[in-house]
CSV table of C-alpha atoms in Angstrom, one decimal:
chain,number,residue,atom,x,y,z
H,1,MET,CA,3.4,70.8,-8.7
H,2,ASN,CA,1.5,73.9,-9.2
H,3,PRO,CA,-0.8,73.9,-12.3
H,4,VAL,CA,-0.3,77.0,-13.4
H,5,LYS,CA,3.8,76.2,-13.0
H,6,LEU,CA,3.0,72.5,-14.9
H,7,ILE,CA,1.0,74.5,-18.0
H,8,GLN,CA,4.0,76.9,-18.5
H,9,PHE,CA,6.4,74.3,-18.4
H,10,PHE,CA,4.3,72.5,-21.5
H,11,ILE,CA,4.5,75.8,-22.8
H,12,LEU,CA,8.1,76.3,-23.1
H,13,LEU,CA,8.5,72.6,-24.1
H,14,ILE,CA,6.5,73.2,-27.3
H,15,VAL,CA,8.0,76.6,-27.8
H,16,ASN,CA,11.5,75.2,-27.3
H,17,PHE,CA,10.5,72.1,-29.8
H,18,ILE,CA,9.6,74.3,-32.4
H,19,ILE,CA,12.2,76.4,-32.5
H,20,VAL,CA,14.7,73.5,-32.1
H,21,SER,CA,13.3,71.4,-34.7
H,22,LEU,CA,13.2,74.8,-37.5
H,23,ILE,CA,17.0,75.3,-36.4
H,24,ASN,CA,18.0,71.4,-37.2
H,25,TYR,CA,15.8,71.3,-40.4
H,26,ALA,CA,17.6,74.6,-41.3
H,27,PHE,CA,21.3,73.5,-40.5
H,28,LEU,CA,20.6,70.0,-42.3
H,29,VAL,CA,19.1,71.6,-45.3
H,30,TRP,CA,21.1,74.6,-45.9
H,31,VAL,CA,24.6,74.4,-44.3
H,32,ALA,CA,25.2,70.1,-44.8
H,33,ASN,CA,23.2,70.3,-47.8
H,34,LYS,CA,21.7,66.9,-47.3
H,35,ALA,CA,19.1,66.6,-49.9
H,36,ASP,CA,17.1,63.9,-48.4
H,37,THR,CA,16.6,65.7,-45.1
H,38,THR,CA,12.9,65.4,-44.4
H,39,ILE,CA,11.3,67.4,-40.9
H,40,SER,CA,10.4,63.9,-39.6
H,41,SER,CA,14.0,63.4,-39.7
H,42,VAL,CA,14.9,65.6,-37.0
H,43,LEU,CA,12.1,65.6,-34.8
H,44,VAL,CA,13.1,62.8,-32.6
H,45,LYS,CA,16.6,64.4,-32.1
H,46,SER,CA,14.8,67.9,-31.7
H,47,ALA,CA,12.3,66.4,-29.1
H,48,ILE,CA,15.2,65.2,-27.0
H,49,ILE,CA,17.0,68.7,-27.2
H,50,ALA,CA,13.8,70.5,-26.1
H,51,VAL,CA,13.4,68.1,-23.4
H,52,VAL,CA,16.8,69.1,-21.8
H,53,LEU,CA,16.5,72.7,-22.9
H,54,THR,CA,13.3,73.2,-21.3
H,55,VAL,CA,14.4,71.1,-18.1
H,56,LEU,CA,17.3,73.0,-17.4
H,57,PHE,CA,15.7,76.5,-18.0
H,58,THR,CA,13.2,75.3,-15.0
H,59,PHE,CA,15.8,74.6,-12.9
H,60,TYR,CA,17.9,77.6,-13.6
H,61,ASN,CA,14.6,79.7,-12.9
H,62,LYS,CA,13.9,77.7,-9.5
H,63,LYS,CA,17.7,78.2,-8.2
H,64,LYS,CA,17.1,82.0,-9.7
H,65,ASP,CA,13.9,82.3,-7.9
H,66,LYS,CA,15.1,81.3,-4.6
H,67,SER,CA,18.0,83.1,-4.4
H,68,ASP,CA,16.0,86.3,-5.1
H,69,GLU,CA,14.2,85.8,-1.6
């Protein structure tokens, strides 16, 4: 795999993780009204979702790049 693509993958993974973590935390605090919610309680689920989203986005871009050629 190209090193530039690998760096882009990890940057996208980190950005997805931050966005998903904040959305999960906000949902649990404001919508579900769970008082015992901490940021560490949503990190594992957020990490799994971020990895799945990043992989799907990467596959979509590869498929899109091949169809553009």
